[in-house]
């Protein structure tokens, strides 16, 4: 297995305007560095502890994406360096990110996670909740965050129709909310699609995919 080859193959199979976040959770530094040496810079982790450890050890020009659920009490560990937080699911969390970002004199870009899967285990808010947050008065006061788009995870199933309809729903939500852009809301990113479903996601309008096992091999 060659990370360099996998990455090159994947990149050549997707349109240039689709951004690729290489998901490195559980993977050793050597494999991440292989992707880095080939020029890749956007990497994603789903746990704060693993993210901060890898940030410390690896080259500082890596753009680190937090793609997993984030607890409010852990925002402080990533606020100084995180590039994009994908799975924001409440206004309370946005307020905490804003507070920590302010301490580092940064504006942190965030995506609102919309729950599109039928499974209970998936985090996220409804499209209505996201709409309320985007137009809310208290959001406009949070000058150290920017809502840059939406993120979602489809049901883990081989039924392509289910996956497609969930991605289409997210895309239509994205389109519906886009007119409400304001000083700290600029919906440009639609983060959907993983190793098993990124092709469908792109067909449904994704412009950021999060792919791990297809690049780095299966996780244990
Ligand atoms: C693990 C993970 C991915 C990547 O999964 P693969 O199936 O390995 O591509 C994408 N998004 C999130 C939120 C993840 O936790």
PDB file of N, CA and C in Angstrom, residues 121-209:
ATOM      1  N   UNK A 121     -26.730   7.528  16.580  1.00  0.00           N
ATOM      2  CA  UNK A 121     -25.391   7.824  17.086  1.00  0.00           C
ATOM      3  C   UNK A 121     -24.771   9.081  16.466  1.00  0.00           C
ATOM      4  N   UNK A 122     -25.348   9.563  15.399  1.00  0.00           N
ATOM      5  CA  UNK A 122     -24.736  10.703  14.717  1.00  0.00           C
ATOM      6  C   UNK A 122     -25.146  12.022  15.385  1.00  0.00           C
ATOM      7  N   UNK A 123     -24.149  12.856  15.632  1.00  0.00           N
ATOM      8  CA  UNK A 123     -24.408  14.169  16.223  1.00  0.00           C
ATOM      9  C   UNK A 123     -24.940  15.123  15.163  1.00  0.00           C
ATOM     10  N   UNK A 124     -25.324  16.284  15.619  1.00  0.00           N
ATOM     11  CA  UNK A 124     -25.722  17.309  14.669  1.00  0.00           C
ATOM     12  C   UNK A 124     -27.053  17.932  15.024  1.00  0.00           C
ATOM     13  N   UNK A 125     -27.379  19.017  14.310  1.00  0.00           N
ATOM     14  CA  UNK A 125     -28.629  19.734  14.566  1.00  0.00           C
ATOM     15  C   UNK A 125     -29.550  19.584  13.364  1.00  0.00           C
ATOM     16  N   UNK A 126     -30.778  20.034  13.535  1.00  0.00           N
ATOM     17  CA  UNK A 126     -31.694  20.014  12.397  1.00  0.00           C
ATOM     18  C   UNK A 126     -31.433  21.243  11.527  1.00  0.00           C
ATOM     19  N   UNK A 127     -31.962  21.194  10.314  1.00  0.00           N
ATOM     20  CA  UNK A 127     -31.823  22.338   9.400  1.00  0.00           C
ATOM     21  C   UNK A 127     -32.468  23.579  10.013  1.00  0.00           C
ATOM     22  N   UNK A 128     -33.578  23.380  10.732  1.00  0.00           N
ATOM     23  CA  UNK A 128     -34.281  24.500  11.362  1.00  0.00           C
ATOM     24  C   UNK A 128     -33.405  25.148  12.434  1.00  0.00           C
ATOM     25  N   UNK A 129     -32.784  24.306  13.257  1.00  0.00           N
ATOM     26  CA  UNK A 129     -31.897  24.835  14.304  1.00  0.00           C
ATOM     27  C   UNK A 129     -30.741  25.623  13.696  1.00  0.00           C
ATOM     28  N   UNK A 130     -30.180  25.107  12.614  1.00  0.00           N
ATOM     29  CA  UNK A 130     -29.078  25.814  11.945  1.00  0.00           C
ATOM     30  C   UNK A 130     -29.564  27.170  11.427  1.00  0.00           C
ATOM     31  N   UNK A 131     -30.761  27.179  10.876  1.00  0.00           N
ATOM     32  CA  UNK A 131     -31.344  28.433  10.381  1.00  0.00           C
ATOM     33  C   UNK A 131     -31.513  29.451  11.498  1.00  0.00           C
ATOM     34  N   UNK A 132     -32.001  28.981  12.650  1.00  0.00           N
ATOM     35  CA  UNK A 132     -32.182  29.879  13.795  1.00  0.00           C
ATOM     36  C   UNK A 132     -30.853  30.482  14.240  1.00  0.00           C
ATOM     37  N   UNK A 133     -29.826  29.641  14.299  1.00  0.00           N
ATOM     38  CA  UNK A 133     -28.509  30.123  14.737  1.00  0.00           C
ATOM     39  C   UNK A 133     -27.985  31.176  13.769  1.00  0.00           C
ATOM     40  N   UNK A 134     -28.121  30.893  12.483  1.00  0.00           N
ATOM     41  CA  UNK A 134     -27.548  31.782  11.470  1.00  0.00           C
ATOM     42  C   UNK A 134     -28.165  33.181  11.506  1.00  0.00           C
ATOM     43  N   UNK A 135     -29.438  33.254  11.814  1.00  0.00           N
ATOM     44  CA  UNK A 135     -30.066  34.585  11.841  1.00  0.00           C
ATOM     45  C   UNK A 135     -30.119  35.188  13.249  1.00  0.00           C
ATOM     46  N   UNK A 136     -29.599  34.455  14.241  1.00  0.00           N
ATOM     47  CA  UNK A 136     -29.797  34.923  15.613  1.00  0.00           C
ATOM     48  C   UNK A 136     -28.931  36.147  15.926  1.00  0.00           C
ATOM     49  N   UNK A 137     -29.489  36.967  16.768  1.00  0.00           N
ATOM     50  CA  UNK A 137     -28.838  38.200  17.170  1.00  0.00           C
ATOM     51  C   UNK A 137     -27.532  37.918  17.915  1.00  0.00           C
ATOM     52  N   UNK A 138     -27.552  36.887  18.774  1.00  0.00           N
ATOM     53  CA  UNK A 138     -26.344  36.624  19.571  1.00  0.00           C
ATOM     54  C   UNK A 138     -25.193  36.129  18.697  1.00  0.00           C
ATOM     55  N   UNK A 139     -25.498  35.576  17.547  1.00  0.00           N
ATOM     56  CA  UNK A 139     -24.414  35.136  16.660  1.00  0.00           C
ATOM     57  C   UNK A 139     -23.630  36.333  16.127  1.00  0.00           C
ATOM     58  N   UNK A 140     -24.348  37.390  15.804  1.00  0.00           N
ATOM     59  CA  UNK A 140     -23.677  38.537  15.191  1.00  0.00           C
ATOM     60  C   UNK A 140     -22.653  39.184  16.121  1.00  0.00           C
ATOM     61  N   UNK A 141     -22.785  38.878  17.429  1.00  0.00           N
ATOM     62  CA  UNK A 141     -21.816  39.421  18.397  1.00  0.00           C
ATOM     63  C   UNK A 141     -20.522  38.592  18.470  1.00  0.00           C
ATOM     64  N   UNK A 142     -20.542  37.440  17.872  1.00  0.00           N
ATOM     65  CA  UNK A 142     -19.380  36.546  17.970  1.00  0.00           C
ATOM     66  C   UNK A 142     -18.393  36.854  16.835  1.00  0.00           C
ATOM     67  N   UNK A 143     -17.572  37.868  17.058  1.00  0.00           N
ATOM     68  CA  UNK A 143     -16.727  38.338  15.952  1.00  0.00           C
ATOM     69  C   UNK A 143     -15.463  37.512  15.755  1.00  0.00           C
ATOM     70  N   UNK A 144     -15.214  36.524  16.624  1.00  0.00           N
ATOM     71  CA  UNK A 144     -14.036  35.683  16.442  1.00  0.00           C
ATOM     72  C   UNK A 144     -14.342  34.295  15.881  1.00  0.00           C
ATOM     73  N   UNK A 145     -15.552  34.146  15.369  1.00  0.00           N
ATOM     74  CA  UNK A 145     -15.859  32.918  14.629  1.00  0.00           C
ATOM     75  C   UNK A 145     -16.455  33.295  13.281  1.00  0.00           C
ATOM     76  N   UNK A 146     -16.333  32.361  12.363  1.00  0.00           N
ATOM     77  CA  UNK A 146     -17.019  32.511  11.090  1.00  0.00           C
ATOM     78  C   UNK A 146     -17.702  31.188  10.761  1.00  0.00           C
ATOM     79  N   UNK A 147     -18.963  31.246  10.430  1.00  0.00           N
ATOM     80  CA  UNK A 147     -19.643  30.033   9.974  1.00  0.00           C
ATOM     81  C   UNK A 147     -19.425  29.942   8.463  1.00  0.00           C
ATOM     82  N   UNK A 148     -18.609  28.958   8.084  1.00  0.00           N
ATOM     83  CA  UNK A 148     -18.142  28.881   6.695  1.00  0.00           C
ATOM     84  C   UNK A 148     -18.909  27.857   5.866  1.00  0.00           C
ATOM     85  N   UNK A 149     -19.815  27.121   6.515  1.00  0.00           N
ATOM     86  CA  UNK A 149     -20.557  26.135   5.736  1.00  0.00           C
ATOM     87  C   UNK A 149     -21.239  25.097   6.600  1.00  0.00           C
ATOM     88  N   UNK A 150     -21.615  24.007   5.956  1.00  0.00           N
ATOM     89  CA  UNK A 150     -22.323  22.925   6.632  1.00  0.00           C
ATOM     90  C   UNK A 150     -21.575  21.605   6.433  1.00  0.00           C
ATOM     91  N   UNK A 151     -21.821  20.679   7.371  1.00  0.00           N
ATOM     92  CA  UNK A 151     -21.207  19.360   7.298  1.00  0.00           C
ATOM     93  C   UNK A 151     -22.253  18.313   7.649  1.00  0.00           C
ATOM     94  N   UNK A 152     -22.134  17.136   7.056  1.00  0.00           N
ATOM     95  CA  UNK A 152     -23.047  16.061   7.413  1.00  0.00           C
ATOM     96  C   UNK A 152     -22.464  14.699   7.109  1.00  0.00           C
ATOM     97  N   UNK A 153     -22.997  13.698   7.803  1.00  0.00           N
ATOM     98  CA  UNK A 153     -22.590  12.307   7.575  1.00  0.00           C
ATOM     99  C   UNK A 153     -23.824  11.482   7.242  1.00  0.00           C
ATOM    100  N   UNK A 154     -23.738  10.764   6.140  1.00  0.00           N
ATOM    101  CA  UNK A 154     -24.872   9.942   5.720  1.00  0.00           C
ATOM    102  C   UNK A 154     -24.932   8.650   6.524  1.00  0.00           C
ATOM    103  N   UNK A 155     -26.063   8.008   6.484  1.00  0.00           N
ATOM    104  CA  UNK A 155     -26.231   6.699   7.119  1.00  0.00           C
ATOM    105  C   UNK A 155     -25.205   5.715   6.553  1.00  0.00           C
ATOM    106  N   UNK A 156     -24.655   4.883   7.438  1.00  0.00           N
ATOM    107  CA  UNK A 156     -23.706   3.864   7.008  1.00  0.00           C
ATOM    108  C   UNK A 156     -24.484   2.685   6.440  1.00  0.00           C
ATOM    109  N   UNK A 157     -24.686   2.688   5.132  1.00  0.00           N
ATOM    110  CA  UNK A 157     -25.483   1.647   4.489  1.00  0.00           C
ATOM    111  C   UNK A 157     -25.024   1.459   3.052  1.00  0.00           C
ATOM    112  N   UNK A 158     -25.263   0.264   2.518  1.00  0.00           N
ATOM    113  CA  UNK A 158     -24.914   0.027   1.116  1.00  0.00           C
ATOM    114  C   UNK A 158     -26.041   0.482   0.193  1.00  0.00           C
ATOM    115  N   UNK A 159     -27.133   0.937   0.796  1.00  0.00           N
ATOM    116  CA  UNK A 159     -28.268   1.414  -0.002  1.00  0.00           C
ATOM    117  C   UNK A 159     -27.975   2.821  -0.530  1.00  0.00           C
ATOM    118  N   UNK A 160     -27.555   2.873  -1.766  1.00  0.00           N
ATOM    119  CA  UNK A 160     -27.116   4.128  -2.373  1.00  0.00           C
ATOM    120  C   UNK A 160     -28.220   5.182  -2.388  1.00  0.00           C
ATOM    121  N   UNK A 161     -29.452   4.716  -2.501  1.00  0.00           N
ATOM    122  CA  UNK A 161     -30.587   5.655  -2.581  1.00  0.00           C
ATOM    123  C   UNK A 161     -30.739   6.447  -1.289  1.00  0.00           C
ATOM    124  N   UNK A 162     -30.564   5.748  -0.176  1.00  0.00           N
ATOM    125  CA  UNK A 162     -30.663   6.403   1.134  1.00  0.00           C
ATOM    126  C   UNK A 162     -29.567   7.451   1.268  1.00  0.00           C
ATOM    127  N   UNK A 163     -28.344   7.062   0.937  1.00  0.00           N
ATOM    128  CA  UNK A 163     -27.198   7.964   1.051  1.00  0.00           C
ATOM    129  C   UNK A 163     -27.407   9.193   0.167  1.00  0.00           C
ATOM    130  N   UNK A 164     -27.823   8.954  -1.064  1.00  0.00           N
ATOM    131  CA  UNK A 164     -28.033  10.047  -2.009  1.00  0.00           C
ATOM    132  C   UNK A 164     -29.120  11.014  -1.513  1.00  0.00           C
ATOM    133  N   UNK A 165     -30.194  10.475  -0.992  1.00  0.00           N
ATOM    134  CA  UNK A 165     -31.273  11.373  -0.559  1.00  0.00           C
ATOM    135  C   UNK A 165     -30.842  12.194   0.662  1.00  0.00           C
ATOM    136  N   UNK A 166     -30.000  11.625   1.508  1.00  0.00           N
ATOM    137  CA  UNK A 166     -29.511  12.388   2.663  1.00  0.00           C
ATOM    138  C   UNK A 166     -28.557  13.509   2.217  1.00  0.00           C
ATOM    139  N   UNK A 167     -27.680  13.195   1.280  1.00  0.00           N
ATOM    140  CA  UNK A 167     -26.769  14.232   0.763  1.00  0.00           C
ATOM    141  C   UNK A 167     -27.551  15.309   0.014  1.00  0.00           C
ATOM    142  N   UNK A 168     -28.563  14.905  -0.721  1.00  0.00           N
ATOM    143  CA  UNK A 168     -29.363  15.896  -1.447  1.00  0.00           C
ATOM    144  C   UNK A 168     -30.098  16.829  -0.487  1.00  0.00           C
ATOM    145  N   UNK A 169     -30.550  16.242   0.610  1.00  0.00           N
ATOM    146  CA  UNK A 169     -31.216  17.057   1.629  1.00  0.00           C
ATOM    147  C   UNK A 169     -30.247  18.100   2.202  1.00  0.00           C
ATOM    148  N   UNK A 170     -29.012  17.671   2.461  1.00  0.00           N
ATOM    149  CA  UNK A 170     -28.025  18.604   3.023  1.00  0.00           C
ATOM    150  C   UNK A 170     -27.700  19.711   2.019  1.00  0.00           C
ATOM    151  N   UNK A 171     -27.554  19.325   0.777  1.00  0.00           N
ATOM    152  CA  UNK A 171     -27.276  20.302  -0.275  1.00  0.00           C
ATOM    153  C   UNK A 171     -28.431  21.325  -0.394  1.00  0.00           C
ATOM    154  N   UNK A 172     -29.666  20.858  -0.277  1.00  0.00           N
ATOM    155  CA  UNK A 172     -30.788  21.793  -0.405  1.00  0.00           C
ATOM    156  C   UNK A 172     -30.865  22.706   0.821  1.00  0.00           C
ATOM    157  N   UNK A 173     -30.503  22.176   1.984  1.00  0.00           N
ATOM    158  CA  UNK A 173     -30.431  23.015   3.191  1.00  0.00           C
ATOM    159  C   UNK A 173     -29.377  24.096   3.020  1.00  0.00           C
ATOM    160  N   UNK A 174     -28.235  23.704   2.495  1.00  0.00           N
ATOM    161  CA  UNK A 174     -27.123  24.629   2.228  1.00  0.00           C
ATOM    162  C   UNK A 174     -27.598  25.761   1.314  1.00  0.00           C
ATOM    163  N   UNK A 175     -28.266  25.404   0.246  1.00  0.00           N
ATOM    164  CA  UNK A 175     -28.762  26.399  -0.715  1.00  0.00           C
ATOM    165  C   UNK A 175     -29.796  27.331  -0.067  1.00  0.00           C
ATOM    166  N   UNK A 176     -30.630  26.739   0.781  1.00  0.00           N
ATOM    167  CA  UNK A 176     -31.678  27.523   1.449  1.00  0.00           C
ATOM    168  C   UNK A 176     -31.092  28.552   2.405  1.00  0.00           C
ATOM    169  N   UNK A 177     -29.996  28.173   3.083  1.00  0.00           N
ATOM    170  CA  UNK A 177     -29.429  29.061   4.103  1.00  0.00           C
ATOM    171  C   UNK A 177     -28.440  30.066   3.519  1.00  0.00           C
ATOM    172  N   UNK A 178     -27.941  29.811   2.343  1.00  0.00           N
ATOM    173  CA  UNK A 178     -26.910  30.678   1.759  1.00  0.00           C
ATOM    174  C   UNK A 178     -27.303  32.161   1.653  1.00  0.00           C
ATOM    175  N   UNK A 179     -28.552  32.487   1.349  1.00  0.00           N
ATOM    176  CA  UNK A 179     -28.909  33.910   1.250  1.00  0.00           C
ATOM    177  C   UNK A 179     -28.778  34.667   2.571  1.00  0.00           C
ATOM    178  N   UNK A 180     -28.670  33.965   3.692  1.00  0.00           N
ATOM    179  CA  UNK A 180     -28.619  34.642   4.990  1.00  0.00           C
ATOM    180  C   UNK A 180     -27.206  35.010   5.420  1.00  0.00           C
ATOM    181  N   UNK A 181     -26.296  35.094   4.478  1.00  0.00           N
ATOM    182  CA  UNK A 181     -24.927  35.485   4.818  1.00  0.00           C
ATOM    183  C   UNK A 181     -24.889  36.832   5.533  1.00  0.00           C
ATOM    184  N   UNK A 182     -23.979  36.962   6.493  1.00  0.00           N
ATOM    185  CA  UNK A 182     -23.813  38.220   7.230  1.00  0.00           C
ATOM    186  C   UNK A 182     -22.340  38.390   7.558  1.00  0.00           C
ATOM    187  N   UNK A 183     -22.014  39.275   8.505  1.00  0.00           N
ATOM    188  CA  UNK A 183     -20.599  39.541   8.773  1.00  0.00           C
ATOM    189  C   UNK A 183     -19.821  38.287   9.167  1.00  0.00           C
ATOM    190  N   UNK A 184     -20.417  37.428   9.969  1.00  0.00           N
ATOM    191  CA  UNK A 184     -19.679  36.215  10.331  1.00  0.00           C
ATOM    192  C   UNK A 184     -20.342  34.931   9.837  1.00  0.00           C
ATOM    193  N   UNK A 185     -21.182  35.057   8.851  1.00  0.00           N
ATOM    194  CA  UNK A 185     -21.739  33.875   8.190  1.00  0.00           C
ATOM    195  C   UNK A 185     -21.454  33.999   6.701  1.00  0.00           C
ATOM    196  N   UNK A 186     -20.728  33.030   6.171  1.00  0.00           N
ATOM    197  CA  UNK A 186     -20.427  33.019   4.746  1.00  0.00           C
ATOM    198  C   UNK A 186     -20.397  31.557   4.299  1.00  0.00           C
ATOM    199  N   UNK A 187     -21.550  31.075   3.907  1.00  0.00           N
ATOM    200  CA  UNK A 187     -21.686  29.640   3.623  1.00  0.00           C
ATOM    201  C   UNK A 187     -21.103  29.292   2.256  1.00  0.00           C
ATOM    202  N   UNK A 188     -19.868  28.754   2.301  1.00  0.00           N
ATOM    203  CA  UNK A 188     -19.174  28.382   1.062  1.00  0.00           C
ATOM    204  C   UNK A 188     -18.854  26.890   1.020  1.00  0.00           C
ATOM    205  N   UNK A 189     -18.669  26.310   2.204  1.00  0.00           N
ATOM    206  CA  UNK A 189     -18.179  24.928   2.259  1.00  0.00           C
ATOM    207  C   UNK A 189     -19.324  23.960   2.542  1.00  0.00           C
ATOM    208  N   UNK A 190     -19.377  22.913   1.745  1.00  0.00           N
ATOM    209  CA  UNK A 190     -20.328  21.830   1.991  1.00  0.00           C
ATOM    210  C   UNK A 190     -19.501  20.558   2.173  1.00  0.00           C
ATOM    211  N   UNK A 191     -19.269  20.205   3.451  1.00  0.00           N
ATOM    212  CA  UNK A 191     -18.387  19.082   3.787  1.00  0.00           C
ATOM    213  C   UNK A 191     -19.199  17.812   3.920  1.00  0.00           C
ATOM    214  N   UNK A 192     -19.158  16.987   2.885  1.00  0.00           N
ATOM    215  CA  UNK A 192     -19.837  15.689   2.957  1.00  0.00           C
ATOM    216  C   UNK A 192     -19.145  14.697   2.054  1.00  0.00           C
ATOM    217  N   UNK A 193     -19.109  13.443   2.511  1.00  0.00           N
ATOM    218  CA  UNK A 193     -18.478  12.378   1.753  1.00  0.00           C
ATOM    219  C   UNK A 193     -17.249  11.834   2.440  1.00  0.00           C
ATOM    220  N   UNK A 194     -17.189  10.487   2.574  1.00  0.00           N
ATOM    221  CA  UNK A 194     -16.069   9.781   3.178  1.00  0.00           C
ATOM    222  C   UNK A 194     -15.622   8.689   2.184  1.00  0.00           C
ATOM    223  N   UNK A 195     -14.720   7.800   2.618  1.00  0.00           N
ATOM    224  CA  UNK A 195     -14.198   6.801   1.672  1.00  0.00           C
ATOM    225  C   UNK A 195     -15.300   6.054   0.927  1.00  0.00           C
ATOM    226  N   UNK A 196     -16.339   5.672   1.659  1.00  0.00           N
ATOM    227  CA  UNK A 196     -17.363   4.824   1.059  1.00  0.00           C
ATOM    228  C   UNK A 196     -18.411   5.550   0.233  1.00  0.00           C
ATOM    229  N   UNK A 197     -18.492   6.874   0.398  1.00  0.00           N
ATOM    230  CA  UNK A 197     -19.605   7.559  -0.272  1.00  0.00           C
ATOM    231  C   UNK A 197     -19.237   8.915  -0.881  1.00  0.00           C
ATOM    232  N   UNK A 198     -17.931   9.203  -1.031  1.00  0.00           N
ATOM    233  CA  UNK A 198     -17.562  10.547  -1.508  1.00  0.00           C
ATOM    234  C   UNK A 198     -17.989  10.785  -2.953  1.00  0.00           C
ATOM    235  N   UNK A 199     -18.049   9.698  -3.758  1.00  0.00           N
ATOM    236  CA  UNK A 199     -18.439   9.904  -5.160  1.00  0.00           C
ATOM    237  C   UNK A 199     -19.890  10.377  -5.243  1.00  0.00           C
ATOM    238  N   UNK A 200     -20.748   9.752  -4.450  1.00  0.00           N
ATOM    239  CA  UNK A 200     -22.154  10.181  -4.407  1.00  0.00           C
ATOM    240  C   UNK A 200     -22.242  11.595  -3.852  1.00  0.00           C
ATOM    241  N   UNK A 201     -21.454  11.858  -2.794  1.00  0.00           N
ATOM    242  CA  UNK A 201     -21.491  13.185  -2.166  1.00  0.00           C
ATOM    243  C   UNK A 201     -21.133  14.277  -3.171  1.00  0.00           C
ATOM    244  N   UNK A 202     -20.115  14.032  -3.966  1.00  0.00           N
ATOM    245  CA  UNK A 202     -19.690  15.038  -4.961  1.00  0.00           C
ATOM    246  C   UNK A 202     -20.784  15.225  -6.016  1.00  0.00           C
ATOM    247  N   UNK A 203     -21.379  14.139  -6.422  1.00  0.00           N
ATOM    248  CA  UNK A 203     -22.502  14.255  -7.379  1.00  0.00           C
ATOM    249  C   UNK A 203     -23.632  15.103  -6.787  1.00  0.00           C
ATOM    250  N   UNK A 204     -23.751  15.054  -5.450  1.00  0.00           N
ATOM    251  CA  UNK A 204     -24.816  15.804  -4.779  1.00  0.00           C
ATOM    252  C   UNK A 204     -24.356  17.204  -4.369  1.00  0.00           C
ATOM    253  N   UNK A 205     -23.178  17.633  -4.813  1.00  0.00           N
ATOM    254  CA  UNK A 205     -22.770  19.022  -4.586  1.00  0.00           C
ATOM    255  C   UNK A 205     -21.721  19.252  -3.511  1.00  0.00           C
ATOM    256  N   UNK A 206     -21.149  18.183  -2.968  1.00  0.00           N
ATOM    257  CA  UNK A 206     -20.095  18.383  -1.966  1.00  0.00           C
ATOM    258  C   UNK A 206     -18.904  19.114  -2.574  1.00  0.00           C
ATOM    259  N   UNK A 207     -18.293  20.033  -1.798  1.00  0.00           N
ATOM    260  CA  UNK A 207     -17.041  20.630  -2.259  1.00  0.00           C
ATOM    261  C   UNK A 207     -15.916  20.430  -1.245  1.00  0.00           C
ATOM    262  N   UNK A 208     -16.153  19.567  -0.253  1.00  0.00           N
ATOM    263  CA  UNK A 208     -15.095  19.166   0.675  1.00  0.00           C
ATOM    264  C   UNK A 208     -15.372  17.744   1.143  1.00  0.00           C
ATOM    265  N   UNK A 209     -14.452  16.839   0.840  1.00  0.00           N
ATOM    266  CA  UNK A 209     -14.648  15.457   1.271  1.00  0.00           C
ATOM    267  C   UNK A 209     -13.616  15.117   2.347  1.00  0.00           C
TER     268      UNK A 209
END
